[in-house]
Amino acid sequence: MIQASGLRKSYGSTVALDGVDLDVRQGEIFGVLGQSGAGKSTLLRCVNLLERPDQGTVTVAGQEMTALGERELRAARQRIGMIHQHFALLSSRTVAGNVAFPLEVMGVARSERAARVAELLDLVGIADKADAHPGQLSGGQKQRVGIARALAGNPSVLLADEATSALDPGTTASILALLKRLNTELGLTILLITHEMNVVKSVCDSVAIMTGGRIEESGPIRQLLTTPGSRLAAELFPLPAPARGDVTITFTGAAEEPVISQLVRKFDVDVNILGGALEEVAGGSVGRLRVSLDGAESATALTYLRERGLIVEVAA
Amino acid sequence: MTWQEMVPLLGQATWETVLMVVWSTLFTVLFGLPLGVALVGTSRDGLFPSRAANQLLSLIVNIGRSLPFIILMIAVIPFTRLLVGTTIGLYAAIVPLTIGAVPFFARLVEIALRGVSPDVVQAAHAMGVSRLSIVTKVLLPEARAALVAGVTVTVITLVSYSAMAGVIGAGGLGDLAIRYGYQRFETPLMIATCVVIIILVQLAQTLGDAFADRLAKR
Ligand SMILES: Nc1ncnc2c1ncn2[C@@H]1O[C@H](COP(=O)(O)OP(=O)(O)O)[C@@H](O)[C@H]1O
Ligand SMILES: [Mg+2]
């Protein structure tokens, strides 16, 4: 749905994007995770060409954005929704007026506009605030207005720039739940950028980890977590740095089999558990366990674990 | 001079001042608003960036701002004659008043528009809004409380300019103060003139504030 390749962007001597490739599939929620200054916002702004990349191409819904002239670009943007960290609502308009704004710009007739606005406000659950001014709303309500406004043009893609970073945890959860619902119900493809692992964990299907203008790893979350050496796994399960010979076991799905006790019973090994965690990620549970193995049959024991479908990494 | 003589004089002069200020405010907004928009629009991070245009506009505005009104007023006399056919009277005074106030108001417009959050402008770009529509549907409406405050300050400045225009026979309260207060030593009339000017300024400020407040509260 969104493809970017070879994106580069510099501001003077600051390199914000240093060769970025991105592939967001239709209907997924794709998260770009990175610290402040990593280039996430620049990447997102390059997707709808708010920022023109110095090099590289961007394609959204089959249309090459980087090849469009100003007029065509405006038309293309009307089909790409965007929500913002600080909501970016017009303070001079009511909630309904804000949602009507993109419709006005698209030239939708006044009579149709009112019906569409009501429908959108209903969809995001703030129909009762139609006549309120943004100043009278809470952060979560403002973001709902932002989402309704972004959906006005029936976009197939929604871009979210730190959409929950200005919200408290409870409100963040409700906005993320709304985004997830829109993703499922409308088949909306969402590209969101965030510095919070929590956001990625709770709604994203795929993720790209960004540092210093580059993407370090990217792909479906479950796949990344079961890839040895994954940065995502390391960040999601902050276990202490392993000593030489320590074993890290990653398991997905329910931990049904009592593998550790089987291990001890079947082989001549002692297992010492050093740390571990279980997380709900991308709709399933993923766990990580750090152990040290001692005994004559350690190597065989590890093979046994691998055969059971667990990801086993031994620290060198 | 008795009260009976003073009241009609004051009434007539007040009316002339009000007319002068109202007309020159209208023309000032008419020319100053686009000029202010152009100042912001042509700036480096503006909607229509152009270094050359921005420097030219800025130079014109700065020249207008640096000349004291009393000098500017005299300097534009030939232009006034060309435009109005005369250089005396309240309609002739509207020309220098407008020329004096436009650069001032344009800077106030610039400040007001710069106060609009860049976030909102970026959001409008992301929605595919054209640059012209961003000016008319985003920048100006979002800045309206600050713009009203700018008009208020301009009206008050114009009240004071219009009094100075009394020197070149513009009519109004300034003219009255010069002819009677200064040349004939009618101190009571002089004081009455001052009081009326103060009342006019207070009135403009109060009305302007109330209006700006109402816009800002939304
Ligand atoms: N308009 C700009 N002008 C100059 N530097 C910028 C601009 N936008 C971003 N940068 C720089 O590019 C880098 C990446 O910024 P950004 O994409 O905003 O990162 P993030 O969203 O991950 O915090 C930062 O070093 C930032 O200072
Ligand atoms: Mg950012």
Coordinates of C-alpha atoms and ligand atoms in Angstrom, one line a residue:
Chain A
M1 CA 0.0 0.0 0.0
I2 CA 2.9 2.3 0.8
Q3 CA 6.3 1.7 -0.7
A4 CA 9.3 3.9 -0.2
S5 CA 12.6 3.2 -1.6
G6 CA 16.0 4.9 -1.2
L7 CA 14.7 7.9 0.6
R8 CA 17.2 10.5 1.5
K9 CA 16.6 13.9 3.1
S10 CA 19.0 16.4 4.6
Y11 CA 18.5 19.7 6.3
G12 CA 21.8 21.5 5.8
S13 CA 24.3 19.2 7.4
T14 CA 21.7 17.2 9.3
V15 CA 20.9 13.9 7.6
A16 CA 17.3 13.2 8.6
L17 CA 16.8 10.2 6.2
D18 CA 19.8 8.2 5.2
G19 CA 18.5 5.7 2.6
V20 CA 15.1 4.4 3.9
D21 CA 13.0 1.6 2.3
L22 CA 9.6 0.9 3.6
D23 CA 6.9 -1.5 2.5
V24 CA 3.5 -1.2 4.2
R25 CA 1.0 -3.9 3.2
Q26 CA -2.7 -3.2 2.6
G27 CA -4.8 -3.5 5.7
E28 CA -2.0 -3.6 8.3
I29 CA -1.0 -1.3 11.1
F30 CA 2.7 -0.5 10.5
G31 CA 4.6 1.2 13.3
V32 CA 7.9 3.1 12.9
L33 CA 9.6 3.1 16.3
G34 CA 12.5 5.3 17.2
Q35 CA 13.8 7.8 19.6
S36 CA 13.3 11.5 19.1
G37 CA 15.4 12.9 16.2
A38 CA 15.6 9.5 14.5
G39 CA 13.9 10.9 11.4
K40 CA 10.4 9.4 11.9
S41 CA 8.4 12.6 11.3
T42 CA 10.5 13.3 8.3
L43 CA 9.8 9.9 6.9
L44 CA 6.1 10.3 7.5
R45 CA 6.1 13.7 5.9
C46 CA 7.8 12.3 2.9
V47 CA 5.0 9.8 2.4
N48 CA 2.5 12.5 1.5
L49 CA 5.2 14.8 0.2
L50 CA 4.8 17.5 2.9
E51 CA 8.5 17.1 2.7
R52 CA 10.1 16.4 -0.7
P53 CA 12.8 13.8 -0.3
D54 CA 16.2 14.7 -1.9
Q55 CA 16.3 11.2 -3.4
G56 CA 14.1 8.2 -3.6
T57 CA 10.5 7.4 -4.6
V58 CA 7.3 7.0 -2.6
T59 CA 4.3 5.2 -3.9
V60 CA 0.9 5.2 -2.1
A61 CA -2.0 3.1 -3.3
G62 CA -0.2 2.5 -6.6
Q63 CA 0.4 6.2 -7.3
E64 CA 3.9 7.5 -7.4
M65 CA 3.7 10.5 -5.1
T66 CA 7.2 11.8 -6.0
A67 CA 6.2 12.1 -9.7
L68 CA 3.1 14.2 -9.2
G69 CA 2.7 17.9 -9.9
E70 CA 1.2 20.3 -7.3
R71 CA -2.4 19.9 -8.4
E72 CA -2.3 16.1 -8.7
L73 CA -0.5 16.0 -5.4
R74 CA -3.2 17.9 -3.7
A75 CA -5.8 15.5 -5.0
A76 CA -3.7 12.5 -3.9
R77 CA -3.4 14.0 -0.4
Q78 CA -7.1 14.3 -0.1
R79 CA -7.1 10.5 -0.2
I80 CA -4.5 10.1 2.5
G81 CA -5.6 10.9 6.0
M82 CA -3.2 12.3 8.6
I83 CA -3.4 12.9 12.3
H84 CA -1.0 14.9 14.4
Q85 CA 0.6 14.8 17.9
H86 CA -1.0 18.1 18.9
F87 CA -4.2 17.5 16.9
A88 CA -3.8 20.6 14.7
L89 CA -7.5 21.5 14.8
L90 CA -8.8 24.9 13.7
S91 CA -9.6 26.8 16.8
S92 CA -11.8 29.2 14.8
R93 CA -14.2 26.3 13.9
T94 CA -16.5 24.0 15.9
V95 CA -15.9 20.3 16.0
A96 CA -18.4 19.8 13.1
G97 CA -16.7 22.7 11.2
N98 CA -13.3 21.1 11.6
V99 CA -14.6 17.8 10.1
A100 CA -16.4 19.7 7.4
F101 CA -13.2 21.5 6.4
P102 CA -11.7 18.9 4.2
L103 CA -15.1 18.2 2.6
E104 CA -15.4 21.9 1.8
V105 CA -12.0 21.8 0.2
M106 CA -13.0 18.8 -1.8
G107 CA -16.0 20.6 -3.1
V108 CA -18.6 18.4 -1.4
A109 CA -22.1 20.1 -1.5
R110 CA -23.3 21.7 1.7
S111 CA -26.2 19.4 2.1
E112 CA -24.1 16.3 1.7
R113 CA -21.5 17.7 4.0
A114 CA -23.7 17.9 7.1
A115 CA -24.8 14.2 6.7
R116 CA -21.2 13.1 6.2
V117 CA -19.9 15.1 9.2
A118 CA -22.6 13.5 11.5
E119 CA -21.7 10.1 10.2
L120 CA -17.9 10.7 10.9
L121 CA -18.5 12.1 14.3
D122 CA -20.6 9.1 15.1
L123 CA -17.9 6.8 13.9
V124 CA -15.3 8.2 16.3
G125 CA -17.8 8.5 19.2
I126 CA -18.1 12.3 19.7
A127 CA -21.4 13.0 18.0
D128 CA -22.5 14.9 21.1
K129 CA -19.7 17.4 20.8
A130 CA -20.5 18.6 17.2
D131 CA -21.1 22.2 18.3
A132 CA -18.3 22.4 20.8
H133 CA -15.1 24.4 20.1
P134 CA -11.8 22.5 20.2
G135 CA -10.8 24.6 23.3
Q136 CA -13.6 22.9 25.2
L137 CA -12.4 19.4 24.5
S138 CA -10.0 17.0 26.3
G139 CA -7.0 15.7 24.5
G140 CA -8.6 12.4 23.7
Q141 CA -11.7 14.1 22.3
K142 CA -9.5 16.4 20.2
Q143 CA -7.7 13.5 18.7
R144 CA -11.1 11.8 17.9
V145 CA -12.0 15.0 16.0
G146 CA -8.6 14.8 14.2
I147 CA -9.4 11.2 13.2
A148 CA -12.8 12.1 12.0
R149 CA -11.4 14.9 9.9
A150 CA -8.7 12.6 8.5
L151 CA -11.3 10.1 7.4
A152 CA -13.5 12.7 5.7
G153 CA -12.2 11.9 2.2
N154 CA -12.6 8.1 2.6
P155 CA -8.8 7.5 2.6
S156 CA -7.3 4.1 2.2
V157 CA -4.3 5.2 4.2
L158 CA -4.0 7.0 7.5
L159 CA -0.7 8.5 8.6
A160 CA -0.3 9.1 12.3
D161 CA 2.5 11.3 13.7
E162 CA 2.9 10.5 17.4
A163 CA -0.9 10.5 17.6
T164 CA -1.0 9.5 21.2
S165 CA 2.2 11.1 22.6
A166 CA 0.4 14.0 24.1
L167 CA -2.2 11.8 25.8
D168 CA -2.3 10.1 29.2
P169 CA -2.1 6.3 29.3
G170 CA -5.8 5.6 29.6
T171 CA -6.7 8.0 26.7
T172 CA -3.8 6.6 24.7
A173 CA -5.3 3.1 25.0
S174 CA -8.8 4.3 23.9
I175 CA -7.4 6.1 20.9
L176 CA -5.3 3.1 19.9
A177 CA -8.4 0.9 20.3
L178 CA -10.3 3.3 18.0
L179 CA -7.5 3.1 15.4
K180 CA -7.5 -0.7 15.6
R181 CA -11.3 -0.7 15.1
L182 CA -11.0 1.5 12.1
N183 CA -8.3 -0.7 10.8
T184 CA -10.5 -3.8 11.1
E185 CA -13.9 -2.3 10.1
L186 CA -12.8 -0.1 7.3
G187 CA -9.8 -2.0 6.2
L188 CA -7.8 1.2 6.7
T189 CA -4.0 0.8 6.3
I190 CA -2.3 2.8 9.1
L191 CA 1.3 4.0 9.2
L192 CA 2.1 5.3 12.6
I193 CA 5.2 6.6 14.1
T194 CA 5.9 6.6 17.8
H195 CA 8.7 6.6 20.3
E196 CA 6.6 4.3 22.6
M197 CA 7.1 0.6 22.5
N198 CA 3.8 0.3 24.2
V199 CA 2.0 1.6 21.1
V200 CA 3.8 -0.8 18.8
K201 CA 3.0 -3.7 21.2
S202 CA -0.7 -3.0 21.4
V203 CA -1.8 -2.3 17.9
C204 CA 0.9 -2.9 15.3
D205 CA 1.1 -5.8 12.9
S206 CA 4.5 -4.8 11.5
V207 CA 7.2 -2.5 12.8
A208 CA 10.3 -0.7 11.6
I209 CA 12.9 0.3 14.1
M210 CA 14.6 3.6 13.1
T211 CA 17.8 5.1 14.4
G212 CA 19.8 8.0 13.0
G213 CA 17.8 8.2 9.7
R214 CA 18.1 4.5 8.9
I215 CA 15.8 1.5 9.4
E216 CA 17.6 -1.1 11.5
E217 CA 15.1 -3.9 11.1
S218 CA 11.6 -4.1 9.8
G219 CA 8.9 -6.7 9.2
P220 CA 5.9 -8.4 10.8
I221 CA 6.3 -8.3 14.6
R222 CA 5.9 -12.0 15.3
Q223 CA 8.5 -12.7 12.7
L224 CA 11.0 -10.2 14.1
L225 CA 10.6 -11.5 17.6
T226 CA 11.5 -15.0 16.5
T227 CA 14.5 -13.8 14.6
P228 CA 17.7 -14.3 16.5
G229 CA 19.5 -11.1 17.4
S230 CA 16.4 -9.0 16.9
R231 CA 16.5 -5.4 18.2
L232 CA 12.8 -5.5 18.8
A233 CA 13.0 -8.5 21.0
A234 CA 15.8 -7.0 22.9
E235 CA 13.9 -3.8 23.5
L236 CA 10.6 -5.4 24.3
F237 CA 12.2 -7.7 26.8
P238 CA 14.9 -5.7 28.5
L239 CA 16.8 -8.6 30.1
P240 CA 20.3 -7.9 31.5
A241 CA 23.2 -8.3 29.2
P242 CA 23.9 -12.1 29.0
A243 CA 27.2 -13.5 30.3
R244 CA 29.1 -15.9 28.0
G245 CA 27.2 -19.1 27.5
D246 CA 23.8 -17.8 28.8
V247 CA 20.9 -19.0 26.8
T248 CA 17.9 -16.9 25.7
I249 CA 14.8 -18.8 24.8
T250 CA 12.0 -17.0 22.9
F251 CA 8.6 -18.7 22.6
T252 CA 5.5 -17.6 20.9
G253 CA 1.9 -18.8 21.4
A254 CA 0.8 -20.2 24.7
A255 CA 3.5 -21.8 26.8
E256 CA 1.6 -25.1 27.0
E257 CA 4.3 -27.6 27.2
P258 CA 6.3 -27.7 30.4
V259 CA 9.6 -27.6 28.4
I260 CA 11.9 -26.6 31.2
S261 CA 10.8 -29.4 33.5
Q262 CA 11.0 -31.8 30.6
L263 CA 14.5 -30.6 29.9
V264 CA 15.7 -31.3 33.4
R265 CA 14.0 -34.7 33.5
K266 CA 15.3 -35.9 30.2
F267 CA 18.8 -34.6 30.2
D268 CA 21.6 -34.4 32.5
V269 CA 21.5 -30.6 33.0
D270 CA 20.8 -28.0 35.6
V271 CA 18.8 -25.0 34.6
N272 CA 19.2 -21.8 36.4
I273 CA 16.6 -19.1 35.5
L274 CA 18.1 -15.7 35.3
G275 CA 15.2 -13.6 34.1
G276 CA 12.2 -13.6 31.8
A277 CA 9.0 -11.9 30.7
L278 CA 5.8 -12.6 28.9
E279 CA 4.3 -9.9 26.7
E280 CA 1.1 -9.6 24.7
V281 CA 2.2 -8.5 21.2
A282 CA 0.4 -8.3 17.9
G283 CA -2.5 -10.2 19.3
G284 CA -0.6 -13.1 20.8
S285 CA 1.7 -13.7 23.7
V286 CA 5.5 -13.9 23.3
G287 CA 7.8 -14.8 26.1
R288 CA 11.5 -14.6 26.6
L289 CA 13.5 -16.6 29.2
R290 CA 17.2 -16.2 30.1
V291 CA 18.7 -19.3 31.6
S292 CA 22.1 -20.8 32.2
L293 CA 22.6 -24.5 31.5
D294 CA 25.1 -26.6 33.3
G295 CA 25.8 -30.3 32.7
A296 CA 27.2 -32.9 30.3
E297 CA 24.1 -32.9 28.0
S298 CA 23.8 -29.1 27.6
A299 CA 24.2 -29.2 23.8
T300 CA 21.7 -31.9 23.3
A301 CA 19.3 -30.2 25.6
L302 CA 19.5 -27.0 23.4
T303 CA 18.9 -29.1 20.2
Y304 CA 15.8 -30.5 21.9
L305 CA 14.5 -27.0 22.6
R306 CA 15.1 -26.0 19.0
E307 CA 13.2 -29.0 17.8
R308 CA 10.3 -28.0 19.9
G309 CA 10.1 -24.7 17.9
L310 CA 11.7 -22.4 20.4
I311 CA 14.2 -19.8 19.4
V312 CA 17.4 -20.5 21.3
E313 CA 20.3 -18.0 21.3
V314 CA 23.5 -18.7 23.1
A315 CA 25.6 -15.7 24.1
A316 CA 29.1 -15.9 22.7
Chain B
M1 CA -16.2 81.3 24.5
T2 CA -19.4 80.0 26.0
W3 CA -20.7 76.5 26.2
Q4 CA -23.3 77.4 23.6
E5 CA -20.6 78.3 21.2
M6 CA -18.4 75.4 22.1
V7 CA -20.8 72.5 21.8
P8 CA -21.6 72.8 18.0
L9 CA -18.0 73.4 17.2
L10 CA -17.0 70.3 19.2
G11 CA -19.9 68.2 17.7
Q12 CA -18.9 69.2 14.2
A13 CA -15.2 68.5 14.8
T14 CA -15.9 65.1 16.5
W15 CA -18.0 64.0 13.5
E16 CA -15.2 65.0 11.1
T17 CA -12.7 63.1 13.1
V18 CA -14.9 60.0 13.3
L19 CA -15.4 60.2 9.5
M20 CA -11.7 60.6 8.9
V21 CA -10.8 57.7 11.2
V22 CA -13.5 55.4 9.8
W23 CA -12.6 56.0 6.2
S24 CA -8.9 55.8 6.7
T25 CA -9.3 52.6 8.8
L26 CA -11.3 51.0 6.0
F27 CA -8.6 51.9 3.4
T28 CA -5.8 50.9 5.7
V29 CA -7.4 47.4 6.2
L30 CA -8.1 47.2 2.5
F31 CA -4.4 47.7 1.6
G32 CA -2.7 46.7 4.8
L33 CA -4.2 43.2 5.1
P34 CA -3.0 42.0 1.7
L35 CA 0.4 43.6 2.3
G36 CA 0.7 41.8 5.7
V37 CA -0.4 38.5 4.1
A38 CA 2.2 39.1 1.4
L39 CA 4.9 39.8 4.0
V40 CA 4.3 36.5 5.7
G41 CA 3.6 34.6 2.5
T42 CA 6.8 35.6 0.7
S43 CA 9.0 34.9 3.8
R44 CA 11.4 31.9 3.8
D45 CA 9.0 29.5 5.5
G46 CA 5.9 31.1 3.9
L47 CA 3.4 29.8 1.4
F48 CA 4.8 31.6 -1.5
P49 CA 8.5 32.1 -0.6
S50 CA 10.4 34.7 -2.6
R51 CA 13.4 36.4 -1.1
A52 CA 13.3 39.3 -3.6
A53 CA 9.6 40.1 -3.1
N54 CA 9.9 39.8 0.7
Q55 CA 12.9 42.1 0.9
L56 CA 11.2 44.7 -1.4
L57 CA 7.9 44.6 0.6
S58 CA 9.8 44.8 3.9
L59 CA 11.8 47.8 2.6
I60 CA 8.7 49.6 1.6
V61 CA 7.0 48.9 4.9
N62 CA 10.1 50.0 6.8
I63 CA 10.4 53.3 4.9
G64 CA 6.7 54.0 5.7
R65 CA 7.3 53.1 9.3
S66 CA 10.4 55.2 9.8
L67 CA 9.1 58.5 8.6
P68 CA 7.4 60.5 11.4
F69 CA 3.7 61.0 10.4
I70 CA 3.9 64.7 10.5
I71 CA 6.7 64.6 7.8
L72 CA 5.0 61.9 5.7
M73 CA 1.8 63.9 5.7
I74 CA 3.5 66.9 4.1
A75 CA 5.6 64.8 1.8
V76 CA 2.6 63.1 0.2
I77 CA 0.7 66.4 -0.5
P78 CA 1.4 66.3 -4.3
F79 CA 0.0 62.8 -4.4
T80 CA -3.0 63.8 -2.4
R81 CA -3.7 66.7 -4.9
L82 CA -3.4 64.2 -7.7
L83 CA -5.8 61.8 -6.2
V84 CA -8.4 64.0 -4.5
G85 CA -8.0 67.2 -6.4
T86 CA -7.5 69.2 -3.1
T87 CA -5.2 69.0 -0.1
I88 CA -7.5 70.6 2.4
G89 CA -10.4 69.0 4.2
L90 CA -11.2 65.7 5.7
Y91 CA -11.4 63.7 2.5
A92 CA -7.9 64.9 1.5
A93 CA -6.6 63.9 4.9
I94 CA -7.7 60.3 4.3
V95 CA -4.8 59.9 1.8
P96 CA -1.9 60.6 4.2
L97 CA -3.7 58.9 7.1
T98 CA -4.0 55.7 5.0
I99 CA -0.5 55.9 3.7
G100 CA 0.8 56.4 7.3
A101 CA -1.2 53.6 8.8
V102 CA -0.9 50.9 6.1
P103 CA 2.8 49.9 6.9
F104 CA 2.0 49.9 10.6
F105 CA -1.1 47.8 10.2
A106 CA 0.7 45.4 7.8
R107 CA 3.3 44.6 10.5
L108 CA 0.5 43.9 12.9
V109 CA -1.1 41.6 10.4
E110 CA 2.2 39.9 10.0
I111 CA 2.5 39.4 13.7
A112 CA -1.0 38.1 13.9
L113 CA -0.5 35.6 11.1
R114 CA 2.8 34.4 12.5
G115 CA 0.9 33.5 15.7
V116 CA -1.0 30.8 13.8
S117 CA 0.3 27.4 14.7
P118 CA 2.5 25.9 11.9
D119 CA 0.9 22.6 12.9
V120 CA -2.4 23.7 11.6
V121 CA -0.9 25.0 8.4
Q122 CA 0.9 21.7 7.9
A123 CA -2.4 19.8 8.6
A124 CA -4.1 21.9 5.9
H125 CA -1.3 21.0 3.4
A126 CA -1.8 17.3 4.3
M127 CA -5.5 17.6 3.5
G128 CA -4.6 18.9 0.0
V129 CA -5.8 22.5 0.6
S130 CA -4.4 24.9 -2.0
R131 CA -2.1 27.7 -0.8
L132 CA -4.6 30.4 -1.5
S133 CA -7.3 28.5 0.5
I134 CA -4.8 28.1 3.3
V135 CA -4.6 31.9 3.5
T136 CA -8.4 32.5 3.3
K137 CA -9.7 29.5 5.2
V138 CA -6.9 28.8 7.8
L139 CA -4.5 31.7 8.4
L140 CA -7.0 34.6 8.4
P141 CA -9.8 32.9 10.4
E142 CA -7.3 31.4 12.9
A143 CA -5.7 34.9 13.4
R144 CA -9.0 36.8 13.6
A145 CA -8.8 37.7 17.3
A146 CA -5.2 39.1 16.8
L147 CA -6.3 40.8 13.6
V148 CA -9.2 42.6 15.5
A149 CA -6.7 43.6 18.1
G150 CA -4.5 45.0 15.3
V151 CA -7.4 47.0 13.9
T152 CA -8.1 48.4 17.3
V153 CA -4.5 49.6 17.8
T154 CA -4.7 51.0 14.2
V155 CA -7.9 53.0 14.9
I156 CA -6.3 54.5 18.0
T157 CA -3.2 55.4 16.0
L158 CA -5.4 57.0 13.4
V159 CA -7.2 59.1 16.0
S160 CA -3.9 60.5 16.9
Y161 CA -2.7 60.9 13.3
S162 CA -6.0 62.6 12.4
A163 CA -5.4 65.2 15.1
M164 CA -1.9 65.8 13.7
A165 CA -3.5 66.2 10.3
G166 CA -5.2 69.3 11.8
V167 CA -1.9 71.1 11.0
I168 CA -2.6 70.8 7.3
G169 CA -6.2 71.9 7.6
A170 CA -7.8 68.5 7.7
G171 CA -10.7 69.5 9.9
G172 CA -11.7 67.5 12.9
L173 CA -10.6 67.8 16.5
G174 CA -7.0 68.5 15.8
D175 CA -7.9 71.4 13.5
L176 CA -10.2 72.7 16.2
A177 CA -7.5 72.5 18.9
I178 CA -5.0 74.3 16.7
R179 CA -7.3 77.1 15.5
Y180 CA -8.9 77.9 18.8
G181 CA -6.7 76.4 21.5
Y182 CA -3.4 77.3 20.0
Q183 CA -4.0 80.4 17.9
R184 CA -6.7 82.0 20.1
F185 CA -5.8 80.7 23.6
E186 CA -9.3 79.2 24.2
T187 CA -8.1 76.9 27.0
P188 CA -11.5 75.5 27.9
L189 CA -12.1 74.4 24.3
M190 CA -8.6 72.9 24.2
I191 CA -9.3 70.9 27.3
A192 CA -12.7 69.8 25.9
T193 CA -11.0 68.7 22.7
C194 CA -8.6 66.6 24.7
V195 CA -11.4 65.0 26.7
V196 CA -13.3 64.1 23.5
I197 CA -10.2 62.5 22.0
I198 CA -9.6 60.5 25.1
I199 CA -13.3 59.3 25.1
L200 CA -12.9 58.3 21.4
V201 CA -9.8 56.3 22.1
Q202 CA -11.4 54.6 25.2
L203 CA -14.5 53.7 23.1
A204 CA -12.4 52.2 20.3
Q205 CA -10.3 50.2 22.8
T206 CA -13.3 48.9 24.7
L207 CA -15.3 47.9 21.6
G208 CA -12.2 46.3 20.0
D209 CA -11.3 44.3 23.2
A210 CA -14.8 43.1 23.6
F211 CA -15.0 41.9 20.0
A212 CA -11.5 40.3 20.1
D213 CA -12.5 38.6 23.4
R214 CA -15.6 37.1 21.9
L215 CA -13.6 35.7 19.0
A216 CA -10.9 34.3 21.2
K217 CA -13.3 32.6 23.6
R218 CA -14.6 30.3 21.0
Ligands
LIG1 N1 12.4 21.4 9.0 C1 13.6 21.0 9.5 N2 14.7 21.8 9.4 C2 15.9 21.4 9.9 N3 16.1 20.2 10.5 C3 15.1 19.4 10.6 C4 13.8 19.7 10.1 N4 12.9 18.7 10.4 C5 13.7 17.7 11.0 N5 15.0 18.2 11.2 C6 16.1 17.4 11.8 O1 16.0 16.1 11.2 C7 16.2 15.1 12.2 C8 15.0 14.2 12.2 O2 13.9 14.9 12.7 P1 12.5 14.2 12.8 O3 12.1 13.6 11.5 O4 11.5 15.3 13.3 O5 12.7 13.1 13.9 P2 11.7 12.4 14.9 O6 10.3 12.6 14.4 O7 12.1 10.9 14.8 O8 11.9 12.9 16.2 C9 16.5 15.9 13.5 O9 17.8 16.0 13.7 C10 15.8 17.2 13.3 O10 16.5 18.2 14.0
MG2 MG 8.6 13.5 15.3

